[in-house]
XYZ file of C-alpha atoms in Angstrom:
600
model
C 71.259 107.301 108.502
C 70.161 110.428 110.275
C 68.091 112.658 108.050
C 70.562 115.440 107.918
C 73.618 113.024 107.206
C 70.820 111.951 104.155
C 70.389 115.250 102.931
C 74.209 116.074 103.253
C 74.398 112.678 101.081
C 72.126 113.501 98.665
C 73.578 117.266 98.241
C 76.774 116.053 97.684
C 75.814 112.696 95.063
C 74.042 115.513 93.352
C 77.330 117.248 92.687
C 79.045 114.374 91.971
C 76.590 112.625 89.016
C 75.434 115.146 87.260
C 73.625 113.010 85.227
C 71.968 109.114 86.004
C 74.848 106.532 85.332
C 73.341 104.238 82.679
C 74.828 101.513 83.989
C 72.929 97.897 84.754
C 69.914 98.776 87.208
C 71.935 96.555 90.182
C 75.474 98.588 89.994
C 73.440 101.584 89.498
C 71.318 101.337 92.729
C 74.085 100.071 94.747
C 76.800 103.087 93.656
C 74.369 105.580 94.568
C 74.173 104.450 97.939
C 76.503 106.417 100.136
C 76.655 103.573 102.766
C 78.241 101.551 100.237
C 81.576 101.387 98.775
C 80.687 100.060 95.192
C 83.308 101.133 92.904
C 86.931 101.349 92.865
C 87.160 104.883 93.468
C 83.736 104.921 95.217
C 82.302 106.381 92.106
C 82.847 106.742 88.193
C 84.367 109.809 88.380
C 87.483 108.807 90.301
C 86.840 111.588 93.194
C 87.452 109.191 96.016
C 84.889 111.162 98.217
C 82.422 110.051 100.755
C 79.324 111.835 101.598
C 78.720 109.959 104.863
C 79.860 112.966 107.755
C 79.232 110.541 110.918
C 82.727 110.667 111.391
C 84.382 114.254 111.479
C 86.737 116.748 112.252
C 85.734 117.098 116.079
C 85.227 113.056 116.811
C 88.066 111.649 114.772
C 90.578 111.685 117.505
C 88.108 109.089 119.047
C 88.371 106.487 116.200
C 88.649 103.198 117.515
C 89.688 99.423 115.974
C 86.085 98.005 114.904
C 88.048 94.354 113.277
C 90.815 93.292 111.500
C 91.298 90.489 109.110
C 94.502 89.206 107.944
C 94.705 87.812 104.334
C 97.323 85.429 105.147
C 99.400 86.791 101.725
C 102.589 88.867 101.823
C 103.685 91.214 99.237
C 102.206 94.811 98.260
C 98.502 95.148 99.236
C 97.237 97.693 96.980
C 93.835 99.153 96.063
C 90.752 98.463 98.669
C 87.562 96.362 99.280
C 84.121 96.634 97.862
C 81.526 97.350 100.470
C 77.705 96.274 99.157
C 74.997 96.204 101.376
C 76.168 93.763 104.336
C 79.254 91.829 102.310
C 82.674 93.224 102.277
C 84.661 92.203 99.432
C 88.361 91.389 100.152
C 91.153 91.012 97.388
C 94.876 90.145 97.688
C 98.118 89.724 95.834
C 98.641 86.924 93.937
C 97.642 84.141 94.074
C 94.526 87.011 93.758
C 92.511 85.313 96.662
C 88.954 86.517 96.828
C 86.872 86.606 100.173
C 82.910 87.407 100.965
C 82.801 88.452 104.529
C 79.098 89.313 106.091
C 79.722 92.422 107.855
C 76.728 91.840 110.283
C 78.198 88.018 111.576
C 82.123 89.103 110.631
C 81.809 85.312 109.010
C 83.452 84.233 105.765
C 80.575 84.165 103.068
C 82.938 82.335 100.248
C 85.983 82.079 99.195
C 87.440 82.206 95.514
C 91.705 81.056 94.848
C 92.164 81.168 91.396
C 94.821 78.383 90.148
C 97.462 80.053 88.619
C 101.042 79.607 87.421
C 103.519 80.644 89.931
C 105.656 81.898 87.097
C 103.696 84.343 86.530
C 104.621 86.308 89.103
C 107.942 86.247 88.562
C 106.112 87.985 85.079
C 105.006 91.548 87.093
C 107.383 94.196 86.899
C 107.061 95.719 90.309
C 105.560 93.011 92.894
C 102.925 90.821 92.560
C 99.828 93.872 93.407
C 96.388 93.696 92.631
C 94.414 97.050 92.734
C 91.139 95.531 93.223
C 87.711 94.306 92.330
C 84.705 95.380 90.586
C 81.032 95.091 90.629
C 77.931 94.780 88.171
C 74.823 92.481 87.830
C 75.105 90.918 90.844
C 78.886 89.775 90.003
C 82.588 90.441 91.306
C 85.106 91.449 88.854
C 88.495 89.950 89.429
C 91.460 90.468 86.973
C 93.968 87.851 87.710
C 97.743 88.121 87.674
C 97.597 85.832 84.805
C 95.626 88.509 82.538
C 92.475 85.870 82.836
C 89.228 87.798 83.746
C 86.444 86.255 85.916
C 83.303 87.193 87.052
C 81.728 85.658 90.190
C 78.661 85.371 91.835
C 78.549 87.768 94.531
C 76.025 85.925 96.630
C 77.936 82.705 96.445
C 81.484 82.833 94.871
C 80.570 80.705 92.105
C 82.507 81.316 88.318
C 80.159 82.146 86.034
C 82.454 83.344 83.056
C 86.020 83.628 82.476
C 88.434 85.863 79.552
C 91.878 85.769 78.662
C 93.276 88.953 78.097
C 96.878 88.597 77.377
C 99.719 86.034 76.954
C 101.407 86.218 80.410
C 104.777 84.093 78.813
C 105.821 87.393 76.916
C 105.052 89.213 79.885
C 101.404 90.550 79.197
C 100.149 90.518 82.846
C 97.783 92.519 84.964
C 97.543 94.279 88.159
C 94.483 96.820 87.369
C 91.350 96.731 88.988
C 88.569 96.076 86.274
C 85.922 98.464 86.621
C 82.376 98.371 85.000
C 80.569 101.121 83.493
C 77.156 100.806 82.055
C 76.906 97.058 80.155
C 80.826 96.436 80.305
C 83.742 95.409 82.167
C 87.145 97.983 81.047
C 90.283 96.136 82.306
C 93.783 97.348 80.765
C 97.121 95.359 80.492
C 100.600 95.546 82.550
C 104.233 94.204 80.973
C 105.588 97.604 79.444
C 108.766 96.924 80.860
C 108.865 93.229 79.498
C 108.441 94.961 75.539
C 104.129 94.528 75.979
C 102.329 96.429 73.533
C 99.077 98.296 75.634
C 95.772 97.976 74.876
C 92.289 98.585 76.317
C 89.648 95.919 76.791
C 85.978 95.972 76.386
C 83.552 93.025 77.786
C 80.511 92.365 78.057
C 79.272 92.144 81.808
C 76.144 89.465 81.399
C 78.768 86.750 79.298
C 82.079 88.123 79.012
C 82.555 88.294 75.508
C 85.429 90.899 74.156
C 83.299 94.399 72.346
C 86.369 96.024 71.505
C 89.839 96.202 72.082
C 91.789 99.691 70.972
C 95.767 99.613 71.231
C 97.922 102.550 72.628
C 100.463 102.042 69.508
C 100.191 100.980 65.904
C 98.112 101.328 62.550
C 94.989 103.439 62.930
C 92.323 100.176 62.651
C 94.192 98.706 65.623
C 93.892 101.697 67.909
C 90.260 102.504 66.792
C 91.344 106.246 66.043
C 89.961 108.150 63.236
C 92.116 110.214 61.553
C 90.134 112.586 60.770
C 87.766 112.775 63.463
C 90.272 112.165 66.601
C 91.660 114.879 68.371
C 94.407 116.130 69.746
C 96.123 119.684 70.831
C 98.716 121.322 68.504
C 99.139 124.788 68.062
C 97.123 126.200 70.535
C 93.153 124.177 69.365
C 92.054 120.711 69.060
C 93.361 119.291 65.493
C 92.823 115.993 63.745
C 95.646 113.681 64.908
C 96.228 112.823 60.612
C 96.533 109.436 59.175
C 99.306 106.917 61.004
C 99.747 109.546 63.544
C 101.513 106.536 66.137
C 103.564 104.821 63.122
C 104.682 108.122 62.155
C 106.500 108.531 65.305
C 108.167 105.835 65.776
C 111.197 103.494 63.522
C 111.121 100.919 61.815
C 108.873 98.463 63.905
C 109.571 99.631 66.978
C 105.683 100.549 68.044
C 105.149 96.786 68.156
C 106.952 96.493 71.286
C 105.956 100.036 72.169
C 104.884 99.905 75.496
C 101.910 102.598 76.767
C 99.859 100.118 78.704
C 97.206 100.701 81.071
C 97.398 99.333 84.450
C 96.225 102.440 86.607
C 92.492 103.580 87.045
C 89.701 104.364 84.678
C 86.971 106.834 84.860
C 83.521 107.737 82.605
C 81.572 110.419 82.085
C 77.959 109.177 81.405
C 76.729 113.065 79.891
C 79.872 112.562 77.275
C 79.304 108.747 77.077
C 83.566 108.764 77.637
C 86.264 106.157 78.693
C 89.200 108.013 80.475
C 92.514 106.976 81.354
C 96.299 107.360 80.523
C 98.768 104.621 79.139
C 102.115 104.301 80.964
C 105.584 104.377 79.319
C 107.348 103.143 75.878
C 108.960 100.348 75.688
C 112.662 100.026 76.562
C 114.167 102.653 79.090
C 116.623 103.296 76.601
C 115.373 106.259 74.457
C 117.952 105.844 71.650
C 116.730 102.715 70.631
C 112.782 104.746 69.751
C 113.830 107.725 68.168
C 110.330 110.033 67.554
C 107.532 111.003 70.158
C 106.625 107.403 70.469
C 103.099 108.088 70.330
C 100.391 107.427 72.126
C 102.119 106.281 75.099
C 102.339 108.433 78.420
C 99.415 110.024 77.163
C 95.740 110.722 78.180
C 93.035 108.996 76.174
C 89.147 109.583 76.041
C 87.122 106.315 74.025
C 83.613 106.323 73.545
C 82.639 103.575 75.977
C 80.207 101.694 73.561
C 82.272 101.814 70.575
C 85.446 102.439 71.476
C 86.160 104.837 69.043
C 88.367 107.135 69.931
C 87.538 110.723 70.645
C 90.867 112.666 71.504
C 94.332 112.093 72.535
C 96.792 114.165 74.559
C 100.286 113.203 74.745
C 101.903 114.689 78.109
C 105.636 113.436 77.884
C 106.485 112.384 74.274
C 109.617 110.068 73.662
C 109.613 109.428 77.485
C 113.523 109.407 78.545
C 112.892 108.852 82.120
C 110.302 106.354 82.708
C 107.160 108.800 83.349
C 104.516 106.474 82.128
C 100.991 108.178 82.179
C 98.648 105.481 84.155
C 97.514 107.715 87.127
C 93.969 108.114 87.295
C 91.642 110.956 85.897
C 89.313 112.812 87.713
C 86.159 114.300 86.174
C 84.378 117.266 87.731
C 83.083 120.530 86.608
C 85.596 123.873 87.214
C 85.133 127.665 87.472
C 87.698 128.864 85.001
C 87.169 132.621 85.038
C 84.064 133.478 83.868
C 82.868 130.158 82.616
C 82.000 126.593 84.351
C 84.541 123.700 82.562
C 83.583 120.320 82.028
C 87.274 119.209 83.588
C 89.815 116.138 83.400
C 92.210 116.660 86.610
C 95.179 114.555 85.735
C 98.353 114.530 88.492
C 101.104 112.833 86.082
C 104.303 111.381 87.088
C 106.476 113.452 85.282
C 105.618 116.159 88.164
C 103.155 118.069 86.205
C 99.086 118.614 86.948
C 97.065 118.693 84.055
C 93.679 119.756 83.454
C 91.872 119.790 80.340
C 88.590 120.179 78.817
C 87.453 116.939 79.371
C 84.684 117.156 76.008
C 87.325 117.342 73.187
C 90.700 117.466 75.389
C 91.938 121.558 75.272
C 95.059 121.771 77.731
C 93.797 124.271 79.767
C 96.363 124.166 82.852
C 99.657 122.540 83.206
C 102.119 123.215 86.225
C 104.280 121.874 87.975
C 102.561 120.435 91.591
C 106.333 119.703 92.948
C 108.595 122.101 93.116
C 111.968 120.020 92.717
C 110.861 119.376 88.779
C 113.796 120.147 86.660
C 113.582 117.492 83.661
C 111.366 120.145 82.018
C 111.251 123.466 82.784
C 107.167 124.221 81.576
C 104.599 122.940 79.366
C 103.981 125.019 76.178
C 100.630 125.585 76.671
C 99.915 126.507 72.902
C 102.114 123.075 71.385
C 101.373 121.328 74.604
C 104.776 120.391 74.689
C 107.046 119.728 77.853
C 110.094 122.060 77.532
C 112.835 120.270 78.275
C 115.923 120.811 80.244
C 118.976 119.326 78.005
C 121.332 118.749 81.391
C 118.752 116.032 82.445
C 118.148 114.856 78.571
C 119.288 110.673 78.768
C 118.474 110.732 74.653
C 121.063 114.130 74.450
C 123.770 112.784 77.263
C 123.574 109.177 75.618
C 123.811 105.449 76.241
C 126.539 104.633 78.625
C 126.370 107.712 79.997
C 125.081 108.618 83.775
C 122.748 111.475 84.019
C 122.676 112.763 87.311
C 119.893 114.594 89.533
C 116.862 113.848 87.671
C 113.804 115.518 89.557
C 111.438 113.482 90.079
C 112.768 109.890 89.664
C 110.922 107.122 87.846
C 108.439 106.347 90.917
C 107.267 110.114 90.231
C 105.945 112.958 92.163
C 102.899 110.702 92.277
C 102.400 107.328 91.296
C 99.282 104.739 90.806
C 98.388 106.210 94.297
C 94.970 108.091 93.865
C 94.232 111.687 94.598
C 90.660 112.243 95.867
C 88.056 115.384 94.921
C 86.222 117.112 97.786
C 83.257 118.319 95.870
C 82.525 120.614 98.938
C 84.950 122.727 98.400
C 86.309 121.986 94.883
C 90.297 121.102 96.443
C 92.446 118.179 95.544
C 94.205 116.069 98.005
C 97.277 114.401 96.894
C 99.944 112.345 97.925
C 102.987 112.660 96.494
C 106.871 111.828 96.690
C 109.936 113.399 96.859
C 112.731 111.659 95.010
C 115.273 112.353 92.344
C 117.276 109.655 89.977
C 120.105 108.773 88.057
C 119.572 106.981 84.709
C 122.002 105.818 82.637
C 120.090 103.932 79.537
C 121.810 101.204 77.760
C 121.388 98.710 74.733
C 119.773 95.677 74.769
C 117.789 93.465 72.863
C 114.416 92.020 72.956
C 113.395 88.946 73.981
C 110.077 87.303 74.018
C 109.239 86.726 78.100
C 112.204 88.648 79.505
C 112.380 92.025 80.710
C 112.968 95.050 78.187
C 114.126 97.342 79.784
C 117.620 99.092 78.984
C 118.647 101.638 81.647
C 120.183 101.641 85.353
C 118.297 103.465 87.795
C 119.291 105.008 91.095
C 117.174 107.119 93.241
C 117.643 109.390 96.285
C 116.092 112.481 98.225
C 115.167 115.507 96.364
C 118.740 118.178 97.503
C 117.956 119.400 100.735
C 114.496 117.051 101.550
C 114.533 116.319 105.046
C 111.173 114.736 104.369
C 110.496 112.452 100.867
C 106.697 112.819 101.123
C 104.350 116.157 100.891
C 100.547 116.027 101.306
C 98.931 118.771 99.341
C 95.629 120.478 98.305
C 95.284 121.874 94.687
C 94.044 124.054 93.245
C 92.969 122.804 89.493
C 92.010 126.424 87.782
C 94.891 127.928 88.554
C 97.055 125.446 88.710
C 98.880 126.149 92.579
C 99.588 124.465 95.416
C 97.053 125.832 98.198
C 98.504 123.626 101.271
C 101.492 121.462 101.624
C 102.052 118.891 104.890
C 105.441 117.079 104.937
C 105.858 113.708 105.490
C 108.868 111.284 106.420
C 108.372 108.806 103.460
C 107.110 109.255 99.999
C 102.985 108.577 100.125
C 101.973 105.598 98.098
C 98.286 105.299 99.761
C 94.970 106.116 97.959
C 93.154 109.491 99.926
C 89.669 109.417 100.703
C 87.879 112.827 101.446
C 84.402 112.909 103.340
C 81.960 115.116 104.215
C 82.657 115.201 107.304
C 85.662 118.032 106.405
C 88.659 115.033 107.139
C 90.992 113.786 104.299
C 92.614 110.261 105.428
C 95.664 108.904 103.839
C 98.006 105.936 104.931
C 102.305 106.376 105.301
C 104.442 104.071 104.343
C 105.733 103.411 108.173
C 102.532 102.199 108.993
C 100.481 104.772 109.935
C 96.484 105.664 108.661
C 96.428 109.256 109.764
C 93.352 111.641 108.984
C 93.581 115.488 108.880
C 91.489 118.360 108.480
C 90.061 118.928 105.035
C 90.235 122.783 105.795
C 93.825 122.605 106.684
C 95.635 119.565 106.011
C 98.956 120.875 108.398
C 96.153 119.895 111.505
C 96.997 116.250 112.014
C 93.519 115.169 113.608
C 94.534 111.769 114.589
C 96.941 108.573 113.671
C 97.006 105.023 114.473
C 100.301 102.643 113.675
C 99.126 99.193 111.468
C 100.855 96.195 111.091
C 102.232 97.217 107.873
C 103.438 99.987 105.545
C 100.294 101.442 103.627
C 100.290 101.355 100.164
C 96.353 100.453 99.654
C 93.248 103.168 99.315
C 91.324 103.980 102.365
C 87.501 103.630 102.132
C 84.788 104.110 103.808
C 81.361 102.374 104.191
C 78.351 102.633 106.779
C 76.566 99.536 108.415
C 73.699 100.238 110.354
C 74.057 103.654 111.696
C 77.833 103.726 112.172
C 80.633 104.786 109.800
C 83.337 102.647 109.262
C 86.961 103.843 107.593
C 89.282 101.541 106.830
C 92.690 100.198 105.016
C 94.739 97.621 103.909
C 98.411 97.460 105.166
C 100.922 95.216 103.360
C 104.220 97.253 101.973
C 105.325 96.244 99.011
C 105.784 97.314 95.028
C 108.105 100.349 94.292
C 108.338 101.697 97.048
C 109.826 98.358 98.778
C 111.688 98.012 95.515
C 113.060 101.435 96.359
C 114.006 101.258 100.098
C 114.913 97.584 100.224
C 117.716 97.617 97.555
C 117.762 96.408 94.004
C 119.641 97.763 90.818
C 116.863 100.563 90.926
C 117.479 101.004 94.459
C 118.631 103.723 96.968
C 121.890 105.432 95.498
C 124.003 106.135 98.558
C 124.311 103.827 101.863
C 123.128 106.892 104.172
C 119.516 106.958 102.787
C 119.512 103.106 102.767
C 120.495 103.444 106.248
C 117.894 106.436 106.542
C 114.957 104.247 105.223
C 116.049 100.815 106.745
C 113.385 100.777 109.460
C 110.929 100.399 107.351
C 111.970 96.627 106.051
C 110.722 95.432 109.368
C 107.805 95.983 108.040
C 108.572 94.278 104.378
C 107.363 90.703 105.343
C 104.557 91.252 107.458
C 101.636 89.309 105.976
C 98.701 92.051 104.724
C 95.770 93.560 106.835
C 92.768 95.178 106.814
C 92.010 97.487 109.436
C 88.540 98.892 110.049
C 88.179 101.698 112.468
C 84.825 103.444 113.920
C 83.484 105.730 116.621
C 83.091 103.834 120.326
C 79.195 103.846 120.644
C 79.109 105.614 124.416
């Protein structure tokens, strides 16, 4: 690395880890490295941003295929690889294959394919996605479809422990990438729709043992709250939550097929010594059969990563009528509000609204709307915290049976699992978004061990008057505003990555990786068609001397569930007419492509 491009590195890693990650010594050298790509989000913080600036705004347009590598797997390919030293780590879909590939030789190192059930993908709500793999201690971190959790060599491929971490015949399956964080491995649980009650997992990285496990619903003991010590806002400060805060809210026992799991992304804060992330929606669609807030689903949580304990909670859509589950990921940084520096949480939710919070004891600070075709809720009380809801778009007020029309923004959300990135450089937000509005008509039904719980029709269509169902935008997290807004054909279900070299990189769902200028995000700086729609994260890495960005291709999950028709598909036979080209690329087996500068 030239020295500049090291001291650019080292500026920026400075802004990003405020403090050493106490993590094991391997994970903790290797992170720090900018020519790696170690973690899930490339760091702990969820920022998604790469210091390396090889690559940049004036030689972008010259970025060039460096190798491909087919995985030989259909189906939604989600998430990206790990980059470590010379190995590239490469997950799939099920059947979760696994594959070490020595970036120096471009030969297969190993190759793991767990045995698994082919039930159990029939058992995943929205395709058969995997968001990726971790790293600590010299081992890969794979969470397998099944919910079983294995660590593996990373030199040689070799098991060296295994967990089970749910019962995949009632539906308790997995799709998260673990992620590790100091001595442990934090993997979540998928299945909300099938009537799966979320939890949390805690385990240990050197033998895979279970620390702790804190559920999203339930008595107190069970989701490791204190009443008296956790937090939460009400009436305008931070207030103990009380005694059976969750039961409270719900009837009967309801909260024991109460949904709020945790399939998106986590993030920690080693100064705070806090777990973040958000648990998705209740169980069953239908909101009649849950009277109360249902709590603490499609909320925000913050655990003490040792213990587990947990510190605050912040509920962001209670009794959920519309299927905005709160799994996107949080990202930690430090903000200028007025007068005073802000130890942050920067949360972009579903339900169309940005959050940001004090990350230290969970204050709402901000809360607007980042879409502008929102109607379910007209604000957020910022003193209650409360969404203010529109009754015209109620499903609990209309009632079962009953079709309520032009929901904005439907169940996929403004934004999705799809992760946001942080340019540290100039303190924006990049995210992709979607826009689409629903009907919903919820209905009874009963539970049943195994089969899906879900309880409402779903049909979803562009936003009135979108000639384009995607937006790229910066944001602006103090004050809470859209600063720049580029429009795109399809709703935008890839991961960003941001780098220092001032270009912001995002894939479409048509195929195309396109990178634009972090200053102004309208200058499209260069584009190059895949073999597939995009739904995975690009990354970025650096193998002697050269930068290398790259993606997976491989449409699938919602947004094929979406466009390709299904009871929660397209509502009218115009858009699925509109949106039909893209099934051509529905069954094209997944890809990563790797692209880098040409060397004259």
């Amino acid at each position: 690395m030239r020295a500049s491009s090291r001291k650019l590195a080292c500026l920026a890693l400075g802004f990003i880890v405020p403090a050493v990650i106490r993590a094991d010594a391997d994970l903790e050298i290797v992170a720090s490295n900018p020519e790696n790509w170690a973690m899930p989000a490339g760091n702990a913080f969820n920022h998604r941003f790469s210091p390396l600036a090889q690559i940049d705004a004036s030689n972008v347009a010259r970025l060039q295929i460096a190798w491909t590598y087919s995985t030989g797997v259909l189906r939604g390919h989600q998430g990206s690889p790990l980059v470590i030293g010379r190995m590239i780590y490469i997950h799939t879909p099920f059947p979760n294959k696994v594959v070490a590939i020595d970036l120096d030789t471009r030969k297969i190192a190993w190759r793991y394919e767990p045995r698994q059930d082919p039930a159990v993908g029939g058992q995943m709500c929205c395709d058969t996605i995997s968001r990726g793999l971790a790293y600590g201690d010299g081992k890969i971190l794979l969470q397998q479809a099944d919910s079983t959790l294995v660590a593996l060599d990373a030199q040689t491929g070799r098991l060296i422990w295994s967990a089970v971490n749910g019962d995949p015949s009632l539906g308790a399956v997995n799709s998260n990438a673990p992620h590790v964080f100091k001595d442990k491995v934090i993997t979540g649980i998928a299945g909300g729709a099938w009537g799966v009650r979320g939890y949390i997992s805690a385990y240990d990285l050197a033998s895979g043992r279970l620390v702790w496990r804190g559920y999203s619903t339930g008595p107190d003991e069970q989701m490791l709250v204190d009443p008296l010590r956790t937090t939460t806002w009400r009436d305008g400060e931070v207030q103990p939550i009380g005694k059976d805060s969750s039961l409270r809210s719900w009837t009967g026992e309801q909260w024991k097929l109460g949904g709020g799991t945790t399939w998106g992304w986590y993030s920690h804060d080693p100064e705070t010594n806090l777990l973040y992330y958000g648990t998705g929606n209740p169980g069953i669609f239908n909101p009649r059969q849950r009277p109360g807030d249902n709590r603490w689903t499609a909320s925000i949580w913050a655990r003490d990563l040792d213990t587990g304990q947990a510190r605050w909670i912040y509920q962001m859509t209670p009794h959920d009528e519309w299927d905005y589950g709160g799994s996107n990921e949080m990202i930690l940084t430090d903000i200028r509000m007025g007068r005073r520096m802000v130890k942050a949480l920067v949360h972009f939710d579903r339900n169309g609204f940005a959050y940001t919070l004090d990350r230290t004891n969970g204050a709402l600070l901000v809360a607007k709307k980042y879409d502008r075709d929102v109607n379910w809720a007209d604000r957020i009380d910022l003193k209650s915290g409360r969404p203010q809801v529109a009754l015209k778009y109620s499903t609990d007020h209309n009632g079962p049976d009953v079709v309520t029309r032009g929901i904005c923004p439907s169940a996929l959300g403004t934004k999705n699992q799809q992760p946001a990135a942080f340019n540290p450089l100039n303190a924006t937000f990049y995210v992709p978004t979607s826009r689409l509005c629903m009907d919903y008509e919820p209905f009874h039904t009963d539970y049943v061990p195994g089969m899906p719980y879900v309880g409402a029709k779903l049909s979803m269509f562009p936003a009135p008057g979108a000639q384009h169902i995607g937006r790229f935008i910066t944001w602006d997290a103090a004050a809470g505003t859209i600063r720049q807004s580029k429009a795109e054909k399809f709703p935008i279900w890839s991961g960003v990555l941001v780098t220092a070299g001032g270009i912001a990189c995002y894939g479409t769902l048509d195929g195309y990786l396109k990178c634009v200028d972090a200053k102004d995000i309208r200058k499209e700086l260069w584009k190059f068609k895949t073999p597939s729609g995009i739904i995975g994260n690009v990354f970025s890495y650096m193998r002697k001397g050269r930068q290398y960005i790259g993606v997976y291709s491989g449409i699938g999950a919602w947004p094929a569930i979406a466009f390709f028709g299904s009871s929660e598909g397209m509502r009218d036979n115009a858009a699925i007419g509109e949106y039909a080209e893209l099934t051509r690329y529905s069954n094209v087996g997944g890809s990563l492509t790797v692209f880098t500068l040409p060397t004259d």
